[in-house]
Short mmCIF file of C-alpha atoms and ligand atoms in Angstrom, two decimals:
data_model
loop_
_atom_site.label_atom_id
_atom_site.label_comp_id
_atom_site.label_asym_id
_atom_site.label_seq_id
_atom_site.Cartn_x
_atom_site.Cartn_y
_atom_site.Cartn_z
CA UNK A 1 -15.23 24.54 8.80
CA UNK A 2 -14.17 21.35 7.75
CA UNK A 3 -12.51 19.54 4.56
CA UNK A 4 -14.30 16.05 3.92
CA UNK A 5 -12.30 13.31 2.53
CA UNK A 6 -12.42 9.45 1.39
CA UNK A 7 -9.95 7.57 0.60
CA UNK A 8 -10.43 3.90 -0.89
CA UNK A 9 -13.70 3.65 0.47
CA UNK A 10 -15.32 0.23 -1.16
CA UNK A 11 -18.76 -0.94 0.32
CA UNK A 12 -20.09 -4.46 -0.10
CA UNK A 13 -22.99 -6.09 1.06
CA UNK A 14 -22.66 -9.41 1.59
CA UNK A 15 -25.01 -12.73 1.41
CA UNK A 16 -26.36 -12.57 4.54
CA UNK A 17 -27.75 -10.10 6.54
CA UNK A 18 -24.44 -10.56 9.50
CA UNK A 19 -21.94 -10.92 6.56
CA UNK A 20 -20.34 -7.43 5.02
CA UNK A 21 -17.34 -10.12 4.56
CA UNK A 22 -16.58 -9.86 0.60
CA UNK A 23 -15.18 -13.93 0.59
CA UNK A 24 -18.20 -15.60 -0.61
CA UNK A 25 -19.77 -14.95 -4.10
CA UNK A 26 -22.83 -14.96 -5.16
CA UNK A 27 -25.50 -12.84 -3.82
CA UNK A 28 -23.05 -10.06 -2.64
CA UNK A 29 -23.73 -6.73 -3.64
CA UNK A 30 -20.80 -4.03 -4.54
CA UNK A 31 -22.72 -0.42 -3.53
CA UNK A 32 -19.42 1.45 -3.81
CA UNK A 33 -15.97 0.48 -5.53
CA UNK A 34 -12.69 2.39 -4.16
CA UNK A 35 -13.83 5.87 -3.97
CA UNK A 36 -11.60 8.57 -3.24
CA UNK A 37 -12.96 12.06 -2.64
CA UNK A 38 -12.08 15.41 -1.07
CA UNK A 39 -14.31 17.98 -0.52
CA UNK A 40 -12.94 21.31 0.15
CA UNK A 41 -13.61 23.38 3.08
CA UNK A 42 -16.90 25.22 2.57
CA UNK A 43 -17.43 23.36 -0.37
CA UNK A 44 -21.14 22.98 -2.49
CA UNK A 45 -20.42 19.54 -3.47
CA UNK A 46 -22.70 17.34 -5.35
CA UNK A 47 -22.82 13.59 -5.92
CA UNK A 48 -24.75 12.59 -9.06
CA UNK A 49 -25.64 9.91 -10.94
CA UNK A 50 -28.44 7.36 -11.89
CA UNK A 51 -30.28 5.09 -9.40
CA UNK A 52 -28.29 2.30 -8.27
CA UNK A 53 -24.97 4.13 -8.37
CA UNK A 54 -23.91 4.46 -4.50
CA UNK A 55 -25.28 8.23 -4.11
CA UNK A 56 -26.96 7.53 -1.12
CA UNK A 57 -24.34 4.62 0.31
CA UNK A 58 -21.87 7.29 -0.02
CA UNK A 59 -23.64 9.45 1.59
CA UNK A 60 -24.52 7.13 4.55
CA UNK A 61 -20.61 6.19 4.93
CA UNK A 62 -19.98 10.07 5.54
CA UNK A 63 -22.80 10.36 7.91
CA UNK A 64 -21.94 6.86 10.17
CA UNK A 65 -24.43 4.75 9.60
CA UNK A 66 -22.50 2.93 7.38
CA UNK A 67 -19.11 1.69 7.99
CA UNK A 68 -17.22 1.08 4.91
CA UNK A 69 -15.77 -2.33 4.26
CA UNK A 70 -12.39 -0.65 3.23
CA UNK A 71 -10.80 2.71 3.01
CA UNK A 72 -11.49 5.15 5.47
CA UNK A 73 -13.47 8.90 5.52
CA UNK A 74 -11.59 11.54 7.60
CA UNK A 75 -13.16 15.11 8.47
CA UNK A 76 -10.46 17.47 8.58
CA UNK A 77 -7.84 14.66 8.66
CA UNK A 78 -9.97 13.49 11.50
CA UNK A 79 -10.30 9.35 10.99
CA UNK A 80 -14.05 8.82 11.72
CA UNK A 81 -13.60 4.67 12.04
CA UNK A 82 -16.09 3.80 14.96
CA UNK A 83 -17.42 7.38 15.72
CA UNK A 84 -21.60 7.32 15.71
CA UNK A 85 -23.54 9.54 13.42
CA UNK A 86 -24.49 11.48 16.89
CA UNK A 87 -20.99 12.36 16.97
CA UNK A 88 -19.60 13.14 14.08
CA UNK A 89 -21.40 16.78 14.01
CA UNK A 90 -23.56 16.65 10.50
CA UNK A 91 -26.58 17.91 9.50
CA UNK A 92 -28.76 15.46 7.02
CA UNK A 93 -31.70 16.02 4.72
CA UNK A 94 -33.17 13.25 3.57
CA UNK A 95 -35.95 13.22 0.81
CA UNK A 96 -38.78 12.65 2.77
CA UNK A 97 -38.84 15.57 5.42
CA UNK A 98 -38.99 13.06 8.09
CA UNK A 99 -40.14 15.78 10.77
CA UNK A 100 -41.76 15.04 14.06
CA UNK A 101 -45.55 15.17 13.59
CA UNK A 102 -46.23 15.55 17.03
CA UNK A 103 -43.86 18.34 17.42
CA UNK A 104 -44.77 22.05 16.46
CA UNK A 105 -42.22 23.55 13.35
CA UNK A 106 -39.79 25.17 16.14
CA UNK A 107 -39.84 22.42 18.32
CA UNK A 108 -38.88 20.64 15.51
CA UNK A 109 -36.16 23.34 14.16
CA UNK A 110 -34.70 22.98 18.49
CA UNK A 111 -34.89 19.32 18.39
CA UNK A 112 -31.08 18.80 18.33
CA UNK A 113 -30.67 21.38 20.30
CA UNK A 114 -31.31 19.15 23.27
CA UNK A 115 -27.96 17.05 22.94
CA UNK A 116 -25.96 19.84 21.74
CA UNK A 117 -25.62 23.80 23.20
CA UNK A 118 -26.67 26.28 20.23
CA UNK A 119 -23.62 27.91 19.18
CA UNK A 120 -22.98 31.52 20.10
CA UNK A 121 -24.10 31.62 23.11
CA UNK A 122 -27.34 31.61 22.33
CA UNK A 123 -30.68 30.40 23.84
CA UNK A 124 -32.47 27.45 22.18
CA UNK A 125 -35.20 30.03 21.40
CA UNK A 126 -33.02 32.50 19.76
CA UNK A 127 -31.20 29.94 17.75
CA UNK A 128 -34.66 28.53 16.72
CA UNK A 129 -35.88 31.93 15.63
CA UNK A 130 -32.57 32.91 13.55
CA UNK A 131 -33.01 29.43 11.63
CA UNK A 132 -36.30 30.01 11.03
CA UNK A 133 -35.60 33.37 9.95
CA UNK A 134 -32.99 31.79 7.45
CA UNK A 135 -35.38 29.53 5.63
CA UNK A 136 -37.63 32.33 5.50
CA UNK A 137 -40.29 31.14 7.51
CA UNK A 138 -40.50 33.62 10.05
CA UNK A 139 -43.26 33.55 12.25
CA UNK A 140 -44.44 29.99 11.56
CA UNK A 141 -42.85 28.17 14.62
CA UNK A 142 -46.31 27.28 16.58
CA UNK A 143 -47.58 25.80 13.33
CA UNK A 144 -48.21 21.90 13.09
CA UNK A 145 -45.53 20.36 10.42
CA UNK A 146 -48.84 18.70 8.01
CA UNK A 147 -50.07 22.64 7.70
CA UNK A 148 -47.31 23.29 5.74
CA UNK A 149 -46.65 22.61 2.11
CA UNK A 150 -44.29 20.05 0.87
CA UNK A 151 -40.95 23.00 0.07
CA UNK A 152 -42.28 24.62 3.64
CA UNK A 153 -41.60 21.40 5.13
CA UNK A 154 -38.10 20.60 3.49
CA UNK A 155 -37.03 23.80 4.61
CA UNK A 156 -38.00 23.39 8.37
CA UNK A 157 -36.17 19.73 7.93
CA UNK A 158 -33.01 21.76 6.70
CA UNK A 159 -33.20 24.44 9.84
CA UNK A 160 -33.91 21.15 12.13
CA UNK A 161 -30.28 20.04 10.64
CA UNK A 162 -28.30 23.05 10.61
CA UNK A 163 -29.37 24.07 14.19
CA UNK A 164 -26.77 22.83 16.18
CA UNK A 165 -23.74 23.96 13.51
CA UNK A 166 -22.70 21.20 12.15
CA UNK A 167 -19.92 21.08 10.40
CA UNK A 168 -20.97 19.06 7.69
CA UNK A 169 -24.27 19.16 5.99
CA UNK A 170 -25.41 16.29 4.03
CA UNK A 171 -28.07 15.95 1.88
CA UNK A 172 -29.99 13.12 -0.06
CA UNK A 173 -32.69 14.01 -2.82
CA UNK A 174 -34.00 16.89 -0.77
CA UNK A 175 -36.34 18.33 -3.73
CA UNK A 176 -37.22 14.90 -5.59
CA UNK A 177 -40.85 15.20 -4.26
CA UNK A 178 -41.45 18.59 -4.84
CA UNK A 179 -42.93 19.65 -8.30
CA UNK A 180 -40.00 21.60 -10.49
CA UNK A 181 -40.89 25.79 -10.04
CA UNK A 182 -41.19 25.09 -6.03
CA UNK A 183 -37.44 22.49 -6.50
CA UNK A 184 -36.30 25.75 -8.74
CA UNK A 185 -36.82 28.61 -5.62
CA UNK A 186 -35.76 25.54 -2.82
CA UNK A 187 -32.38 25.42 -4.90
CA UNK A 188 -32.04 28.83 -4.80
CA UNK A 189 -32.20 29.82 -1.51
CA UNK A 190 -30.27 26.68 -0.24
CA UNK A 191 -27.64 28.22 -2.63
CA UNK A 192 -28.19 30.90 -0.73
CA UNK A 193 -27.90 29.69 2.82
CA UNK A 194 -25.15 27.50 1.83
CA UNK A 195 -22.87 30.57 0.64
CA UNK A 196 -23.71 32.09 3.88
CA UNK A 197 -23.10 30.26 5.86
CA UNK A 198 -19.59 28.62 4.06
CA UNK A 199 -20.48 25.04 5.55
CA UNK A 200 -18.83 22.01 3.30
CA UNK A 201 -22.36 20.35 1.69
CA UNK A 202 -22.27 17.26 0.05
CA UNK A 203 -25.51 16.98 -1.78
CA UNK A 204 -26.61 13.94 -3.42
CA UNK A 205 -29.35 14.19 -6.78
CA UNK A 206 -29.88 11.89 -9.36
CA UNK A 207 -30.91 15.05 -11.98
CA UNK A 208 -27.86 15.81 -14.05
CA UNK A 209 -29.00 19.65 -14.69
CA UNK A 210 -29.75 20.56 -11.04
CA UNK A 211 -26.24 18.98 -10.36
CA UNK A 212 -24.83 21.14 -12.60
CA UNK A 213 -26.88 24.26 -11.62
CA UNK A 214 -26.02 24.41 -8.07
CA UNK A 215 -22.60 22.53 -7.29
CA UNK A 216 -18.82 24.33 -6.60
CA UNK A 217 -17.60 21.17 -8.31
CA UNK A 218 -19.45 17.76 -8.76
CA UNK A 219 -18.62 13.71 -8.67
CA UNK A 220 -20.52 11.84 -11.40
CA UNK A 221 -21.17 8.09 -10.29
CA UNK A 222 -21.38 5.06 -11.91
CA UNK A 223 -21.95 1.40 -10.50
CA UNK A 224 -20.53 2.59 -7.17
CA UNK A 225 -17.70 3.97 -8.64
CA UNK A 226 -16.67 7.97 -8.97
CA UNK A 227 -15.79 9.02 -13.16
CA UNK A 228 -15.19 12.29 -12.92
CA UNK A 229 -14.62 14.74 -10.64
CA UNK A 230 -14.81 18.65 -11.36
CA UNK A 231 -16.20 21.93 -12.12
CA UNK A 232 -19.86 21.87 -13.39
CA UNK A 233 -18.49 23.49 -16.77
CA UNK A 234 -15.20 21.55 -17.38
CA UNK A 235 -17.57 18.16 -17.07
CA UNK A 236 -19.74 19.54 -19.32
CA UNK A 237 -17.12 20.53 -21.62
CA UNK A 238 -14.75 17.82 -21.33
CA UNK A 239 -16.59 14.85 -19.73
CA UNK A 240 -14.17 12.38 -19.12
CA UNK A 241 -15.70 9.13 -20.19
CA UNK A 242 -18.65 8.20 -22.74
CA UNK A 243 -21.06 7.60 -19.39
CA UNK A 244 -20.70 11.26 -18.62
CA UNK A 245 -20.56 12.29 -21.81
CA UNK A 246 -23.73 10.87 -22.37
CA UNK A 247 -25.25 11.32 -18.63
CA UNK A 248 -24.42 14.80 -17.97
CA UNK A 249 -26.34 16.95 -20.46
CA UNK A 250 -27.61 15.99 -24.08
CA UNK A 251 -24.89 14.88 -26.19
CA UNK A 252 -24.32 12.90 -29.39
CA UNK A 253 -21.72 10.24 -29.22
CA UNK A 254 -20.48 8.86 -32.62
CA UNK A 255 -18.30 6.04 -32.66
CA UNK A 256 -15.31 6.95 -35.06
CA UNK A 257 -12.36 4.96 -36.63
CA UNK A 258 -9.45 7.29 -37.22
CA UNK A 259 -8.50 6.92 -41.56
CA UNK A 260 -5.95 9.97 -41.74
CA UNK A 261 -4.19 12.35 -39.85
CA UNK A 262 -2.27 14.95 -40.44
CA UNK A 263 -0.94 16.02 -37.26
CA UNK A 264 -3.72 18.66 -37.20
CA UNK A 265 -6.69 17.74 -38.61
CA UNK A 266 -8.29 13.41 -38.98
CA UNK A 267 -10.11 12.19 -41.36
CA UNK A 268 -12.63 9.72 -39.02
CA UNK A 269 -15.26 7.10 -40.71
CA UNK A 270 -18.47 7.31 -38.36
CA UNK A 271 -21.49 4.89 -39.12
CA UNK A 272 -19.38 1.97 -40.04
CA UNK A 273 -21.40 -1.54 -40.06
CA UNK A 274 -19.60 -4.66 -40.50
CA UNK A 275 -20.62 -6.64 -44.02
CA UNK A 276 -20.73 -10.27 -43.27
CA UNK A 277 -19.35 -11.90 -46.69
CA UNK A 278 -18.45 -15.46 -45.41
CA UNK A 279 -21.60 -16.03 -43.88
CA UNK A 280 -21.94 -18.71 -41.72
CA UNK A 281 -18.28 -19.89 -42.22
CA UNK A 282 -17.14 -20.35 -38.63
CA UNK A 283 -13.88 -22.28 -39.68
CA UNK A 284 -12.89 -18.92 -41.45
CA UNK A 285 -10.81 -16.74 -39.25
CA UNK A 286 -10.81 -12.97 -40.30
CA UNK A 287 -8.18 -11.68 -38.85
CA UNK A 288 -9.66 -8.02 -37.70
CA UNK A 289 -7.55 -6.12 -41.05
CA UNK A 290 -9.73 -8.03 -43.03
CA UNK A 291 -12.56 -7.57 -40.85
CA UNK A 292 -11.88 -3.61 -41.25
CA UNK A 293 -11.61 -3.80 -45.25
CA UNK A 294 -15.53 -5.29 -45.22
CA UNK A 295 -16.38 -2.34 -43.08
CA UNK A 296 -18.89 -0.17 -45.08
CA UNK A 297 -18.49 3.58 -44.02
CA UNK A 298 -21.14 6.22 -43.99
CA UNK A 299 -19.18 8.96 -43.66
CA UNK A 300 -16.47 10.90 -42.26
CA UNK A 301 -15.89 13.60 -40.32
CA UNK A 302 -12.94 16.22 -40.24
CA UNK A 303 -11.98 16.90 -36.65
CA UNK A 304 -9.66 18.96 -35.13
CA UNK A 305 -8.24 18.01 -31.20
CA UNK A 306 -7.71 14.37 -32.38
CA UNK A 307 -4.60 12.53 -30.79
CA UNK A 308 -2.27 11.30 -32.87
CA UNK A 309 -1.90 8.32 -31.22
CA UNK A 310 -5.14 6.50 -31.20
CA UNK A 311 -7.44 4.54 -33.72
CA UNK A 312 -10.96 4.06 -32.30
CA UNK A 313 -12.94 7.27 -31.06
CA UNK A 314 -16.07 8.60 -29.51
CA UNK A 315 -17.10 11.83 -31.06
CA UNK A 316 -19.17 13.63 -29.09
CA UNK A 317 -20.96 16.83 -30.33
CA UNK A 318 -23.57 18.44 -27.86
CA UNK A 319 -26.73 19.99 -29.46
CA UNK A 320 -25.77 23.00 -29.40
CA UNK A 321 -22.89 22.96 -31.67
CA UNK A 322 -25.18 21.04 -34.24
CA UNK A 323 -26.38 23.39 -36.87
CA UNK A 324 -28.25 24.02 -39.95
CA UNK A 325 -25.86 26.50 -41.54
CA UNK A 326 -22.51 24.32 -41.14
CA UNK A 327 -21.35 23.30 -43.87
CA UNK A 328 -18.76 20.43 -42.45
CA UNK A 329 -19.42 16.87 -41.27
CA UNK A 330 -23.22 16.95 -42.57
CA UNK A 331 -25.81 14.43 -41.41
CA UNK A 332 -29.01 14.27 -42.72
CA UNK A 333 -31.44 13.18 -39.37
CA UNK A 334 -34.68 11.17 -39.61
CA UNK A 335 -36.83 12.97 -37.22
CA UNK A 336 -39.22 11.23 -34.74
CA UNK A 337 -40.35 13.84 -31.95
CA UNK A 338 -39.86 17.54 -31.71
CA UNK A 339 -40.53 19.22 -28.04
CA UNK A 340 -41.95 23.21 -28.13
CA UNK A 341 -39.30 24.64 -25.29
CA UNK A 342 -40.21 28.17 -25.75
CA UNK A 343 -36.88 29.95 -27.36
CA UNK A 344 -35.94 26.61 -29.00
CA UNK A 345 -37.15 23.01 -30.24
CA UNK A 346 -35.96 19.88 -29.01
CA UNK A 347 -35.41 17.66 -31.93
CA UNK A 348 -35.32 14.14 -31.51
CA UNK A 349 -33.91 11.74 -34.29
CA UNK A 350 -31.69 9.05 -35.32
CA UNK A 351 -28.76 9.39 -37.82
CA UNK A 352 -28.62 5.21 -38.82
CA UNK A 353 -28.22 3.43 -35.71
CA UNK A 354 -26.98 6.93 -33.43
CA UNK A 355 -29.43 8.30 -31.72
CA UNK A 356 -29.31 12.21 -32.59
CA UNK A 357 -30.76 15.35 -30.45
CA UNK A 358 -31.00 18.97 -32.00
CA UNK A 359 -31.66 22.43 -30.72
CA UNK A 360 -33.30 24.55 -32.78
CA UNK A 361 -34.46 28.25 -33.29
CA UNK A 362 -37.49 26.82 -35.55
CA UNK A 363 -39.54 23.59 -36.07
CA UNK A 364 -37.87 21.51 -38.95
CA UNK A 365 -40.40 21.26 -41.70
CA UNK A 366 -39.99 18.37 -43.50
CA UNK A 367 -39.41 14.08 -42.16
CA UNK A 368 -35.27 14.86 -41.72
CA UNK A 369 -33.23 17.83 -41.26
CA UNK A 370 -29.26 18.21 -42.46
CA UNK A 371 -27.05 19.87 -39.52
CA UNK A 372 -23.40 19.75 -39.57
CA UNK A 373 -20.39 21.06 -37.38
CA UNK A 374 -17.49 22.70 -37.01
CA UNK A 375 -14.18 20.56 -36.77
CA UNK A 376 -12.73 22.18 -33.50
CA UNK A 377 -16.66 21.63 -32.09
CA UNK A 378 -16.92 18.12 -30.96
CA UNK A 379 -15.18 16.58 -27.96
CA UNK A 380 -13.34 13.72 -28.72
CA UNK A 381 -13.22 10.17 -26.30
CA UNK A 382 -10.36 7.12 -27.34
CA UNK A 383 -12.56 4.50 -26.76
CA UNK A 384 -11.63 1.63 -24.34
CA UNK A 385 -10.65 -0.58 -27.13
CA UNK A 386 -7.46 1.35 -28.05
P1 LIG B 401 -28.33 5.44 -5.14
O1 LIG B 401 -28.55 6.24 -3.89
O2 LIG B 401 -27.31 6.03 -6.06
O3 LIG B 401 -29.61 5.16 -5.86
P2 LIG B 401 -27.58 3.30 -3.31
O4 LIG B 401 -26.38 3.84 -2.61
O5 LIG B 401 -28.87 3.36 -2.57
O6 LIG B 401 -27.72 4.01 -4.74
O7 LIG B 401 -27.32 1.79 -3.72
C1 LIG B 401 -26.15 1.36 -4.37
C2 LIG B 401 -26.20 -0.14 -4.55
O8 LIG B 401 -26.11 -0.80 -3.32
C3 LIG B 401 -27.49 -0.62 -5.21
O9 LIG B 401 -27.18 -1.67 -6.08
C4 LIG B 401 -28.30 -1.10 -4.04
O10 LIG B 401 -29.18 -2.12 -4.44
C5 LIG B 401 -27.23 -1.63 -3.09
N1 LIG B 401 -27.65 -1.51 -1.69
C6 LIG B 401 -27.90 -0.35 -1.03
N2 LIG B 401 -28.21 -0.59 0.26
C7 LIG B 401 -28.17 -1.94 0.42
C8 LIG B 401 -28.38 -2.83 1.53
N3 LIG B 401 -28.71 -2.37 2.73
N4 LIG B 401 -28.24 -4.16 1.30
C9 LIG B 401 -27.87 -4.62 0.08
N5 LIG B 401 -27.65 -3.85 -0.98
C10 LIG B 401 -27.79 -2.52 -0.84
MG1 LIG B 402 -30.29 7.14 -3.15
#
């Protein structure tokens, strides 16, 4: 069992194809920015984020084949500098099964099995069968890989990894080609198999609610740098920054300019637009108080878990919390698209400029709808300006 961590990992590519160097410009790329990252012993943990991020470059740097251009990754305090993927003992899934065509499914499940003893004393045959057994596919190990279906497949490609015992299993979009009931049962039963077999997982998805759905604790990613870190309900609750607030889940994000407060509850104007009065005068210098007094405000909200300290805000309110029967902080929404989800609606709108989503027991009838919310119910950012 093994604790995974990375400390001030950065990754550049640089110019040209020799050069990981980061001392010339230009067309350098920055995959991943001074990442620091422990996963726990026995660990589900899940890196997600959109495409582009570093997921995968992350991923790569655990497995060895990348080397980082700074910081270092250590298993179990273990400095893995140098050491080939063939010997740092992990398992990887990658998104495209990637088995041997040639090679029947247990031939395929034993194939690492010929650098590396099966564990327990076993034979390479018994080992095969248990894993097998495992992934539930029992009794298919003289098939041909192509007679199998697509989630049949994955799961011979994650037997074929945890065969020898690694202590690490990786994984990198391991359901993204399968159609969503058959990624819904794969995610259960590597749940499953993960549990029982306690091996630290680092799996990698770009889809928010599977992330949430089947991590320990999860790292959301943004242009190759890690924003949050935590429990799949305390980033939901409390996401950390507006990119997760607005990546992980459906959310509405207002931006807010704190008017009152009175050590419990503020008085916030949302909707402001600037009014442009000297038009055209570029030799007149507002200074940003007058700037503020042209500011035409739409409304304002009374919230409650405002600091004290801090002007500009991101309110965030999550769907959920949005209701018809509130009767505080009232928006009236211009509807555009409503989705049928079975027990609810998905209501899609804008509230001026803010893009607004609902979830609701019925259909709104008419062009708009008027939800409101409770003070202590929205989440509340200090934007970056403060
Ligand atoms: P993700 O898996 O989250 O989609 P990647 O880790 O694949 O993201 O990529 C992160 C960034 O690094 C992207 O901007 C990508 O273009 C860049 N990148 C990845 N691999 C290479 C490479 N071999 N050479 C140059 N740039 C790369
Ligand atoms: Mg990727």
């Amino acid at each position: 069992m093994t604790e995974l961590r990375l400390a001030g990992v950065s990754k550049r590519y640089g110019g040209t194809e020799t050069s990981t160097t980061a001392d010339e410009s230009g067309a350098e790329a920055i995959a991943l920015q001074n990442v620091d990252l422990t996963v726990r012993d026995g660990e589900f943990f899940t890196l997600v984020g959109p495409s582009g991020c570093g997921k995968t470059t992350t991923l790569r740097t655990i497995a060895g084949f990348e080397e980082p251009t700074t910081g270092t990754v250590t298993f179990d305090g273990d400095p893995m500098t140098g050491v080939p993927p063939e010997d740092r003992d992990v398992g990887v899934v990658f998104q495209s099964y990637a088995l041997f065509p040639h090679l029947s499914v247990a031939e395929n499940v034993g194939y690492g099995l010929k650098f590396r003893a099966p564990p327990a004393g076993l034979t390479v045959d018994e080992r095969v069968r248990e894993l097998l057994e495992l992934v539930d596919l029992e009794g298919m190990g003289e098939r041909d890989p192509t007679q199998l279906s697509g989630g049949q497949q994955q799961r011979v490609a994650l037997a074929r990894a945890l065969a020898p015992a690694p202590e690490l299993l990786l994984l990198d979009e391991p359901m993204s080609a399968l159609d969503a009931r058959l990624r819904e049962s794969l995610r259960r039963q590597l749940s499953r198999i993960q549990s029982e077999l306690e091996i630290t997982t680092v799996y990698v998805t770009h889809d928010q609610a599977e992330a949430l759905a089947i991590s320990d604790r999860l790292a959301v990613m943004h242009d190759g740098e890690i924003e949050q870190v935590g429990r799949p309900k305390d980033v939901y609750r409390e996401p950390a920054s507006r990119f997760v607030a607005e990546f992980v889940g459906d959310n509405n994000v207002f931006d807010g300019r704190v008017v009152d407060h009175d050590g419990e509850r503020a008085t916030v104007a949302v909707g402001e637009t600037g009014v442009e009065t000297g038009m055209g005068s570029e030799t007149q210098t507002q200074t940003q108080a007058q700037v503020e007094t042209q500011k035409q405000t739409r409304t304002t909200f009374t919230l409650a878990n405002v600091p004290t300290d801090v002007t500009h805000i991101a309110v965030c309110v999550r769907p959920g919390a949005l209701s018809r029967e509130a009767t505080q902080n009232q928006l009236t929404v211009d509807i555009e698209t409503t989705e049928f989800l079975g027990e609810r609606v998905r209501v899609h709108g804008h509230w001026n400029d803010v893009p607004i989503v609902l979830r609701l027991a019925e259909p709104p009838s008419g062009e708009t709808c008027s939800v409101g919310f409770e003070p202590g119910a929205a989440h509340v950012l200090s934007s970056s300006d403060d």
